[in-house]
Amino acid sequence: MTLLASLMLFGILGILLLLGVPIALSIALSSVLTISLVLPFDVSIITAAQRLATGVDNFTILAIPLFVLAGTIMNNGGIAFKLINLAKVLVGRMPGSLAHTNVVGNMLFGSISGSSVAAAAAMGRIMTPMALRQNYSRTYTAAVNIASAPAGLLIPPSSMLIVYSLVSGGTSVAALFMAGYLPGILWGLAVMAVAYVYAKKRKYPVSEKISWKDRAFIAIDAIPSLLLIVIVIGGIVAGIFTATEGAAVAVLYALVLSLIYKQLKVQEFKTIFKETIEITGMILFLITASSLFSLVMSYTGIPSSISESLLSLTESTIVLLLIINLILLIMGTFMDITPAVLIFTPIFFPVITELGVDPVHFGIIIAFNLCIGNITPPVGSVLFVGTSVAKARLEDVIKMLVPYFIVLIIMVVVITFVPQISLFLPGLFDLL
């Protein structure tokens, strides 16, 4: 029965995706058809309906639309320019300095907005004209922007890690947030290393020297934007408020700050709320559909069956982790991050539990792998947004991205087999 259910569940899902059916509908339909295999039709329909209704009935999930709203306010509130100016101060004297500014800007803005797509779009619109004026290649500029945008998904606050916390049975959000810092920074440094080699080879210019007086002014000007991270993450880690309450604080802080900067007009609120509702609706539908998917897998014994199959292949923890990484890398190229987290976490969680891998560490492994998929064809949303914003040719950008892919895959292996990279900060703050 388990084998038949597996073939039916994943077979129908694959067929629907190939036919172009939206992924949330594909997940829900394949789940309903599979559960009807093991339960009477009327019972399966009632069970599916109840699960779809209760799949988002969780207080922690409220953090997601609130962080999305905070990020949307920031996108329209002039905060990106403050962060780009700060990034220039930090890396402006390196060869290819605008590229490094783009990377640091994506790390800062992506972490605050919580969206790699928003970061790629915002940074691309600002950095591309500046880079072209200094004779940077359009393809090079697009590749750097695309490759660095997902770094902000690892650096908290991160909706992706909140989703993982829910599916993994309540892994500490605070621990996951702290665990994401060092891998996110390493992602950015890896991209900067490749960008540096390209810049050195092509003799791209260094930005004009900024006086210490101007540096101090720019740094002070960016402090209010950076304080958002300090207040929200600090409050969550210190136990002052939950992730959901922290998200509400982020919305209020972003709104007040944007009004102070006078970059946010009253008529823009309609667009802000519309964007928030669209993104939130998509994410919540994916979560509730994937909740049904997880129920079907659990009821038919698919995760335990896959776990037993993987564990029977070899007793080597190294080999099993490499297999899991490979599967996540491949599937990440075909699926968006949220549904992939929702589907593969319950599949692999029994395996990593058996191997003794810390759930916090595994959350970062999943996140890092799927972030790479966010910038690879055929489904990488950041790849297409970044290419479109830069008005570059897709095939040229993909060729330019190959060295970045190689370096990031190496980083996946390092993070997988050096768990202290992920666990050092959570351990330091006694969150494990």
Tab-separated table of C-alpha atoms in Angstrom:
chain	number	residue	atom	x	y	z
A	1	MET	CA	0.000	0.000	0.000
A	2	THR	CA	2.833	2.420	0.877
A	3	LEU	CA	4.538	1.855	-2.483
A	4	LEU	CA	1.291	2.367	-4.381
A	5	ALA	CA	0.486	5.504	-2.371
A	6	SER	CA	3.989	6.886	-3.034
A	7	LEU	CA	3.718	6.272	-6.767
A	8	MET	CA	0.254	7.808	-6.891
A	9	LEU	CA	1.083	10.842	-4.733
A	10	PHE	CA	4.319	11.835	-6.433
A	11	GLY	CA	3.247	10.598	-9.873
A	12	ILE	CA	0.079	12.722	-9.951
A	13	LEU	CA	1.990	15.685	-8.500
A	14	GLY	CA	4.648	15.396	-11.206
A	15	ILE	CA	2.097	15.086	-14.020
A	16	LEU	CA	0.107	18.102	-12.805
A	17	LEU	CA	3.269	20.216	-12.532
A	18	LEU	CA	4.323	19.228	-16.059
A	19	LEU	CA	0.869	20.246	-17.296
A	20	GLY	CA	1.418	23.683	-15.778
A	21	VAL	CA	-1.098	23.422	-12.939
A	22	PRO	CA	-0.199	25.860	-10.109
A	23	ILE	CA	1.889	24.069	-7.498
A	24	ALA	CA	-0.523	24.624	-4.587
A	25	LEU	CA	-3.407	23.119	-6.593
A	26	SER	CA	-1.158	20.270	-7.749
A	27	ILE	CA	-0.232	19.449	-4.150
A	28	ALA	CA	-3.860	19.586	-2.969
A	29	LEU	CA	-5.274	17.513	-5.851
A	30	SER	CA	-2.596	14.818	-5.649
A	31	SER	CA	-3.173	14.612	-1.879
A	32	VAL	CA	-6.962	14.252	-2.180
A	33	LEU	CA	-6.706	11.568	-4.888
A	34	THR	CA	-4.120	9.611	-2.898
A	35	ILE	CA	-5.996	9.688	0.416
A	36	SER	CA	-9.113	8.446	-1.402
A	37	LEU	CA	-7.057	5.337	-2.182
A	38	VAL	CA	-6.885	4.369	1.493
A	39	LEU	CA	-10.112	5.904	2.853
A	40	PRO	CA	-13.731	5.884	1.650
A	41	PHE	CA	-14.308	8.774	-0.773
A	42	ASP	CA	-16.688	10.714	1.481
A	43	VAL	CA	-14.347	10.344	4.478
A	44	SER	CA	-11.328	11.400	2.418
A	45	ILE	CA	-13.115	14.556	1.179
A	46	ILE	CA	-14.163	15.538	4.719
A	47	THR	CA	-10.651	14.819	6.047
A	48	ALA	CA	-9.077	16.900	3.262
A	49	ALA	CA	-11.454	19.806	3.865
A	50	GLN	CA	-10.763	19.784	7.606
A	51	ARG	CA	-7.016	19.679	7.035
A	52	LEU	CA	-7.138	22.536	4.532
A	53	ALA	CA	-9.084	24.608	7.072
A	54	THR	CA	-6.792	23.815	10.013
A	55	GLY	CA	-3.499	23.824	8.076
A	56	VAL	CA	-2.945	27.529	8.754
A	57	ASP	CA	-4.627	27.601	12.166
A	58	ASN	CA	-1.415	28.404	13.982
A	59	PHE	CA	-0.402	31.591	15.793
A	60	THR	CA	3.191	31.386	14.536
A	61	ILE	CA	2.026	31.478	10.902
A	62	LEU	CA	0.692	34.995	11.521
A	63	ALA	CA	4.343	36.111	11.549
A	64	ILE	CA	4.592	35.412	7.813
A	65	PRO	CA	2.025	37.964	6.519
A	66	LEU	CA	3.314	40.506	9.036
A	67	PHE	CA	6.936	40.116	7.882
A	68	VAL	CA	5.724	40.301	4.268
A	69	LEU	CA	3.887	43.550	5.085
A	70	ALA	CA	6.966	44.965	6.821
A	71	GLY	CA	9.113	44.078	3.812
A	72	THR	CA	6.622	45.634	1.370
A	73	ILE	CA	6.558	48.864	3.387
A	74	MET	CA	10.363	48.943	3.297
A	75	ASN	CA	10.423	48.373	-0.451
A	76	ASN	CA	8.419	51.562	-0.869
A	77	GLY	CA	9.874	53.540	2.031
A	78	GLY	CA	13.323	54.581	0.782
A	79	ILE	CA	15.204	52.178	3.027
A	80	ALA	CA	17.029	50.451	0.141
A	81	PHE	CA	18.968	53.644	-0.677
A	82	LYS	CA	20.150	53.983	2.921
A	83	LEU	CA	21.445	50.417	2.917
A	84	ILE	CA	23.164	50.772	-0.469
A	85	ASN	CA	24.976	53.876	0.747
A	86	LEU	CA	26.136	51.954	3.826
A	87	ALA	CA	27.289	49.065	1.622
A	88	LYS	CA	29.368	51.510	-0.446
A	89	VAL	CA	31.123	52.646	2.713
A	90	LEU	CA	31.874	49.053	3.734
A	91	VAL	CA	33.257	47.717	0.417
A	92	GLY	CA	33.788	50.767	-1.794
A	93	ARG	CA	37.574	50.446	-2.149
A	94	MET	CA	37.655	46.902	-3.545
A	95	PRO	CA	38.072	46.103	-7.267
A	96	GLY	CA	34.598	45.848	-8.747
A	97	SER	CA	33.334	47.849	-5.777
A	98	LEU	CA	29.815	48.317	-7.169
A	99	ALA	CA	29.438	44.539	-7.406
A	100	HIS	CA	30.464	44.143	-3.760
A	101	THR	CA	28.115	46.981	-2.837
A	102	ASN	CA	25.339	45.015	-4.551
A	103	VAL	CA	26.188	41.876	-2.538
A	104	VAL	CA	26.248	43.651	0.828
A	105	GLY	CA	23.111	45.578	-0.124
A	106	ASN	CA	21.306	42.319	-0.898
A	107	MET	CA	22.418	40.816	2.406
A	108	LEU	CA	21.127	43.820	4.345
A	109	PHE	CA	17.966	44.531	2.366
A	110	GLY	CA	17.092	40.879	1.817
A	111	SER	CA	17.281	40.145	5.518
A	112	ILE	CA	15.084	43.110	6.374
A	113	SER	CA	12.535	42.578	3.585
A	114	GLY	CA	12.547	38.769	3.946
A	115	SER	CA	12.348	38.277	0.173
A	116	SER	CA	15.149	37.392	-2.238
A	117	VAL	CA	12.948	38.426	-5.187
A	118	ALA	CA	12.265	41.838	-3.634
A	119	ALA	CA	15.983	42.269	-2.893
A	120	ALA	CA	16.997	41.326	-6.449
A	121	ALA	CA	14.396	43.677	-7.920
A	122	ALA	CA	15.224	46.619	-5.640
A	123	MET	CA	19.007	46.271	-5.871
A	124	GLY	CA	18.903	45.558	-9.607
A	125	ARG	CA	16.918	48.697	-10.399
A	126	ILE	CA	19.318	50.852	-8.392
A	127	MET	CA	22.681	49.183	-9.101
A	128	THR	CA	22.374	48.339	-12.818
A	129	PRO	CA	22.321	51.949	-14.115
A	130	MET	CA	25.187	52.874	-11.782
A	131	ALA	CA	27.245	49.875	-12.933
A	132	LEU	CA	26.627	50.534	-16.631
A	133	ARG	CA	27.783	54.138	-16.244
A	134	GLN	CA	31.100	52.804	-14.923
A	135	ASN	CA	31.433	50.359	-17.859
A	136	TYR	CA	30.540	47.206	-15.941
A	137	SER	CA	29.181	44.401	-18.086
A	138	ARG	CA	25.384	44.128	-17.950
A	139	THR	CA	25.701	40.338	-17.665
A	140	TYR	CA	28.252	40.567	-14.837
A	141	THR	CA	26.066	43.015	-12.925
A	142	ALA	CA	22.976	40.828	-13.310
A	143	ALA	CA	24.858	37.677	-12.236
A	144	VAL	CA	26.231	39.292	-9.069
A	145	ASN	CA	22.799	40.626	-8.124
A	146	ILE	CA	21.105	37.261	-8.745
A	147	ALA	CA	23.762	35.185	-6.982
A	148	SER	CA	23.728	37.344	-3.833
A	149	ALA	CA	19.973	37.957	-3.448
A	150	PRO	CA	19.164	34.692	-1.557
A	151	ALA	CA	21.732	35.479	1.159
A	152	GLY	CA	19.092	37.635	2.822
A	153	LEU	CA	16.774	34.627	3.149
A	154	LEU	CA	19.265	32.969	5.481
A	155	ILE	CA	19.916	36.102	7.522
A	156	PRO	CA	16.895	36.674	9.805
A	157	PRO	CA	14.099	37.518	10.005
A	158	SER	CA	13.288	34.732	7.540
A	159	SER	CA	9.806	33.442	6.653
A	160	MET	CA	11.410	30.325	5.198
A	161	LEU	CA	12.845	29.361	8.599
A	162	ILE	CA	9.477	30.017	10.249
A	163	VAL	CA	7.865	27.566	7.809
A	164	TYR	CA	10.561	24.985	8.585
A	165	SER	CA	9.931	25.459	12.321
A	166	LEU	CA	6.246	24.639	11.825
A	167	VAL	CA	6.807	21.534	9.693
A	168	SER	CA	9.655	20.142	11.797
A	169	GLY	CA	7.503	19.887	14.895
A	170	GLY	CA	8.287	23.183	16.594
A	171	THR	CA	12.046	23.706	16.196
A	172	SER	CA	12.893	26.961	17.990
A	173	VAL	CA	12.420	29.965	15.687
A	174	ALA	CA	14.902	31.968	17.768
A	175	ALA	CA	17.534	29.216	17.382
A	176	LEU	CA	16.899	28.997	13.621
A	177	PHE	CA	17.186	32.767	13.270
A	178	MET	CA	20.537	32.858	15.060
A	179	ALA	CA	21.724	29.805	13.103
A	180	GLY	CA	21.125	31.604	9.804
A	181	TYR	CA	23.563	34.471	10.395
A	182	LEU	CA	26.926	32.819	9.710
A	183	PRO	CA	25.758	30.727	6.695
A	184	GLY	CA	24.122	33.858	5.245
A	185	ILE	CA	27.305	35.870	5.685
A	186	LEU	CA	29.375	33.035	4.186
A	187	TRP	CA	27.018	32.978	1.182
A	188	GLY	CA	27.690	36.687	0.648
A	189	LEU	CA	31.465	36.299	1.063
A	190	ALA	CA	31.507	33.393	-1.420
A	191	VAL	CA	29.729	35.527	-4.029
A	192	MET	CA	32.084	38.435	-3.352
A	193	ALA	CA	35.110	36.166	-3.867
A	194	VAL	CA	33.921	35.148	-7.338
A	195	ALA	CA	32.924	38.735	-8.185
A	196	TYR	CA	36.386	39.906	-7.078
A	197	VAL	CA	38.135	37.476	-9.432
A	198	TYR	CA	35.963	38.609	-12.344
A	199	ALA	CA	36.511	42.291	-11.478
A	200	LYS	CA	40.269	41.870	-11.188
A	201	LYS	CA	40.429	40.057	-14.533
A	202	ARG	CA	38.297	42.677	-16.310
A	203	LYS	CA	39.884	45.617	-14.462
A	204	TYR	CA	36.619	47.036	-13.172
A	205	PRO	CA	37.028	50.322	-11.286
A	206	VAL	CA	37.135	51.110	-7.593
A	207	SER	CA	34.556	53.583	-6.277
A	208	GLU	CA	35.612	57.121	-5.470
A	209	LYS	CA	37.124	57.599	-2.069
A	210	ILE	CA	34.652	58.750	0.574
A	211	SER	CA	35.826	61.126	3.280
A	212	TRP	CA	35.653	59.974	6.885
A	213	LYS	CA	33.118	62.719	7.585
A	214	ASP	CA	30.821	61.407	4.849
A	215	ARG	CA	31.386	57.817	5.986
A	216	ALA	CA	30.272	58.739	9.487
A	217	PHE	CA	27.193	60.561	8.164
A	218	ILE	CA	26.162	57.610	5.935
A	219	ALA	CA	26.683	55.104	8.757
A	220	ILE	CA	24.617	57.190	11.190
A	221	ASP	CA	21.926	57.666	8.534
A	222	ALA	CA	21.627	53.874	8.120
A	223	ILE	CA	21.427	53.098	11.847
A	224	PRO	CA	17.616	53.474	12.102
A	225	SER	CA	17.156	50.922	9.289
A	226	LEU	CA	19.603	48.484	10.859
A	227	LEU	CA	17.973	48.887	14.267
A	228	LEU	CA	14.963	47.042	12.904
A	229	ILE	CA	17.006	43.831	12.824
A	230	VAL	CA	18.466	44.485	16.268
A	231	ILE	CA	15.081	45.199	17.847
A	232	VAL	CA	13.170	42.339	16.209
A	233	ILE	CA	15.814	39.596	16.439
A	234	GLY	CA	17.084	40.802	19.801
A	235	GLY	CA	13.560	40.766	21.213
A	236	ILE	CA	12.870	37.253	19.905
A	237	VAL	CA	16.182	35.820	21.128
A	238	ALA	CA	15.831	37.502	24.527
A	239	GLY	CA	12.320	36.102	24.891
A	240	ILE	CA	10.741	39.549	25.110
A	241	PHE	CA	8.289	38.638	22.376
A	242	THR	CA	7.471	35.737	20.056
A	243	ALA	CA	8.267	35.636	16.347
A	244	THR	CA	4.708	36.752	15.570
A	245	GLU	CA	4.879	39.652	18.011
A	246	GLY	CA	8.304	40.525	16.608
A	247	ALA	CA	6.796	40.653	13.115
A	248	ALA	CA	4.123	43.062	14.354
A	249	VAL	CA	6.854	45.251	15.869
A	250	ALA	CA	8.658	45.141	12.502
A	251	VAL	CA	5.550	46.419	10.699
A	252	LEU	CA	5.091	49.303	13.139
A	253	TYR	CA	8.793	50.217	13.072
A	254	ALA	CA	8.992	50.077	9.257
A	255	LEU	CA	5.876	52.218	8.922
A	256	VAL	CA	7.090	54.890	11.348
A	257	LEU	CA	10.571	54.935	9.789
A	258	SER	CA	9.220	55.243	6.240
A	259	LEU	CA	6.968	58.132	7.283
A	260	ILE	CA	9.922	59.848	8.957
A	261	TYR	CA	11.942	59.475	5.726
A	262	LYS	CA	8.925	61.010	3.884
A	263	GLN	CA	9.312	58.453	1.104
A	264	LEU	CA	5.935	56.808	1.660
A	265	LYS	CA	2.808	58.458	0.282
A	266	VAL	CA	-0.715	57.753	1.486
A	267	GLN	CA	-1.827	56.627	-1.988
A	268	GLU	CA	0.872	53.943	-1.973
A	269	PHE	CA	-0.825	52.060	0.869
A	270	LYS	CA	-3.304	50.529	-1.565
A	271	THR	CA	-0.428	49.017	-3.557
A	272	ILE	CA	1.366	47.909	-0.386
A	273	PHE	CA	-1.663	46.078	0.980
A	274	LYS	CA	-2.456	44.575	-2.433
A	275	GLU	CA	1.095	43.186	-2.785
A	276	THR	CA	1.006	41.865	0.781
A	277	ILE	CA	-2.344	40.142	0.284
A	278	GLU	CA	-1.217	38.535	-2.991
A	279	ILE	CA	2.060	37.212	-1.561
A	280	THR	CA	0.452	36.116	1.716
A	281	GLY	CA	-2.421	34.363	-0.050
A	282	MET	CA	0.014	32.416	-2.195
A	283	ILE	CA	2.183	31.394	0.779
A	284	LEU	CA	-0.742	30.424	3.027
A	285	PHE	CA	-2.401	28.379	0.279
A	286	LEU	CA	0.897	26.550	-0.221
A	287	ILE	CA	1.184	25.928	3.524
A	288	THR	CA	-2.334	24.564	3.933
A	289	ALA	CA	-2.082	22.412	0.779
A	290	SER	CA	1.277	21.082	1.932
A	291	SER	CA	-0.240	20.404	5.359
A	292	LEU	CA	-2.699	18.068	3.641
A	293	PHE	CA	0.192	16.576	1.652
A	294	SER	CA	2.072	15.878	4.895
A	295	LEU	CA	-1.022	14.278	6.437
A	296	VAL	CA	-1.362	11.934	3.454
A	297	MET	CA	2.309	11.002	3.626
A	298	SER	CA	2.083	10.353	7.353
A	299	TYR	CA	-1.146	8.335	7.048
A	300	THR	CA	0.284	6.133	4.270
A	301	GLY	CA	3.683	5.732	5.976
A	302	ILE	CA	5.674	7.304	3.139
A	303	PRO	CA	8.252	9.221	5.275
A	304	SER	CA	9.102	6.194	7.407
A	305	SER	CA	9.323	4.030	4.282
A	306	ILE	CA	11.699	6.486	2.589
A	307	SER	CA	13.681	6.764	5.819
A	308	GLU	CA	14.075	2.999	6.055
A	309	SER	CA	15.074	2.800	2.380
A	310	LEU	CA	17.750	5.474	2.746
A	311	LEU	CA	19.109	4.004	5.973
A	312	SER	CA	19.276	0.562	4.355
A	313	LEU	CA	21.480	1.895	1.545
A	314	THR	CA	24.419	2.632	3.786
A	315	GLU	CA	25.368	3.137	7.423
A	316	SER	CA	27.567	6.112	6.561
A	317	THR	CA	26.210	9.421	7.843
A	318	ILE	CA	28.414	11.235	5.312
A	319	VAL	CA	26.959	9.350	2.337
A	320	LEU	CA	23.368	9.788	3.536
A	321	LEU	CA	23.805	13.523	4.048
A	322	LEU	CA	25.359	13.823	0.579
A	323	ILE	CA	22.357	11.962	-0.896
A	324	ILE	CA	19.914	14.266	0.923
A	325	ASN	CA	21.833	17.340	-0.266
A	326	LEU	CA	21.818	16.067	-3.839
A	327	ILE	CA	18.068	15.453	-3.767
A	328	LEU	CA	17.419	18.904	-2.289
A	329	LEU	CA	19.662	20.597	-4.859
A	330	ILE	CA	17.935	18.849	-7.757
A	331	MET	CA	14.390	19.357	-6.468
A	332	GLY	CA	15.169	22.970	-5.596
A	333	THR	CA	15.702	23.700	-9.283
A	334	PHE	CA	12.129	22.592	-10.024
A	335	MET	CA	10.237	23.897	-6.972
A	336	ASP	CA	9.892	27.181	-5.139
A	337	ILE	CA	11.342	27.351	-1.654
A	338	THR	CA	8.175	27.299	0.478
A	339	PRO	CA	6.546	24.174	-1.023
A	340	ALA	CA	9.911	22.407	-1.107
A	341	VAL	CA	10.435	23.053	2.621
A	342	LEU	CA	6.905	21.864	3.358
A	343	ILE	CA	7.242	18.668	1.322
A	344	PHE	CA	10.811	17.530	2.015
A	345	THR	CA	11.116	18.370	5.707
A	346	PRO	CA	8.711	15.590	6.844
A	347	ILE	CA	10.324	13.175	4.362
A	348	PHE	CA	13.893	13.639	5.568
A	349	PHE	CA	13.268	14.526	9.223
A	350	PRO	CA	13.072	10.872	10.362
A	351	VAL	CA	16.382	10.204	8.584
A	352	ILE	CA	18.277	13.079	10.177
A	353	THR	CA	16.771	12.197	13.573
A	354	GLU	CA	18.131	8.670	13.185
A	355	LEU	CA	21.515	10.091	12.162
A	356	GLY	CA	21.615	12.388	15.195
A	357	VAL	CA	21.686	15.610	13.143
A	358	ASP	CA	20.471	18.633	15.108
A	359	PRO	CA	17.090	19.894	13.754
A	360	VAL	CA	18.397	23.483	13.764
A	361	HIS	CA	21.425	22.465	11.713
A	362	PHE	CA	19.222	20.522	9.297
A	363	GLY	CA	16.971	23.553	8.864
A	364	ILE	CA	19.950	25.548	7.611
A	365	ILE	CA	21.015	22.680	5.315
A	366	ILE	CA	17.559	22.626	3.710
A	367	ALA	CA	17.436	26.418	3.479
A	368	PHE	CA	20.884	26.725	1.876
A	369	ASN	CA	20.168	24.036	-0.724
A	370	LEU	CA	16.807	25.482	-1.684
A	371	CYS	CA	18.194	29.022	-1.861
A	372	ILE	CA	20.560	27.779	-4.582
A	373	GLY	CA	17.527	26.452	-6.442
A	374	ASN	CA	16.071	29.976	-6.205
A	375	ILE	CA	18.699	31.202	-8.683
A	376	THR	CA	18.878	28.228	-11.056
A	377	PRO	CA	16.786	27.336	-14.111
A	378	PRO	CA	14.137	26.224	-14.884
A	379	VAL	CA	12.080	27.665	-11.986
A	380	GLY	CA	14.437	30.045	-10.153
A	381	SER	CA	12.323	33.144	-9.561
A	382	VAL	CA	15.308	35.311	-8.600
A	383	LEU	CA	17.096	34.312	-11.814
A	384	PHE	CA	14.251	35.572	-13.986
A	385	VAL	CA	13.561	38.716	-11.957
A	386	GLY	CA	17.251	39.667	-11.817
A	387	THR	CA	17.721	39.076	-15.544
A	388	SER	CA	14.596	41.054	-16.390
A	389	VAL	CA	15.546	44.022	-14.194
A	390	ALA	CA	19.040	44.171	-15.725
A	391	LYS	CA	17.628	43.670	-19.263
A	392	ALA	CA	20.271	41.021	-19.859
A	393	ARG	CA	20.122	37.865	-22.000
A	394	LEU	CA	19.140	34.843	-19.901
A	395	GLU	CA	21.572	32.433	-21.576
A	396	ASP	CA	24.506	34.826	-21.015
A	397	VAL	CA	23.600	35.312	-17.351
A	398	ILE	CA	23.332	31.554	-16.754
A	399	LYS	CA	26.835	31.051	-18.192
A	400	MET	CA	28.166	33.813	-15.945
A	401	LEU	CA	26.482	32.210	-12.918
A	402	VAL	CA	28.226	28.822	-13.284
A	403	PRO	CA	31.257	29.752	-11.084
A	404	TYR	CA	28.866	31.076	-8.429
A	405	PHE	CA	26.929	27.784	-8.494
A	406	ILE	CA	30.164	25.824	-8.006
A	407	VAL	CA	31.300	27.943	-5.047
A	408	LEU	CA	27.855	27.817	-3.401
A	409	ILE	CA	27.650	24.028	-3.764
A	410	ILE	CA	31.051	23.811	-2.061
A	411	MET	CA	29.612	25.982	0.709
A	412	VAL	CA	26.676	23.546	1.073
A	413	VAL	CA	29.122	20.715	1.718
A	414	VAL	CA	31.075	22.810	4.233
A	415	ILE	CA	27.937	23.852	6.135
A	416	THR	CA	26.638	20.271	6.117
A	417	PHE	CA	29.782	18.727	7.593
A	418	VAL	CA	30.829	21.596	9.863
A	419	PRO	CA	27.676	21.943	11.994
A	420	GLN	CA	29.262	24.513	14.297
A	421	ILE	CA	28.893	27.106	11.536
A	422	SER	CA	25.138	26.858	12.064
A	423	LEU	CA	25.088	25.971	15.755
A	424	PHE	CA	27.724	28.329	17.176
A	425	LEU	CA	25.479	31.380	17.670
A	426	PRO	CA	22.414	29.442	18.932
A	427	GLY	CA	24.723	27.689	21.392
A	428	LEU	CA	26.295	30.983	22.419
A	429	PHE	CA	22.855	32.378	23.287
A	430	ASP	CA	21.804	29.125	24.993
A	431	LEU	CA	19.023	28.440	22.470
A	432	LEU	CA	19.770	24.798	21.710
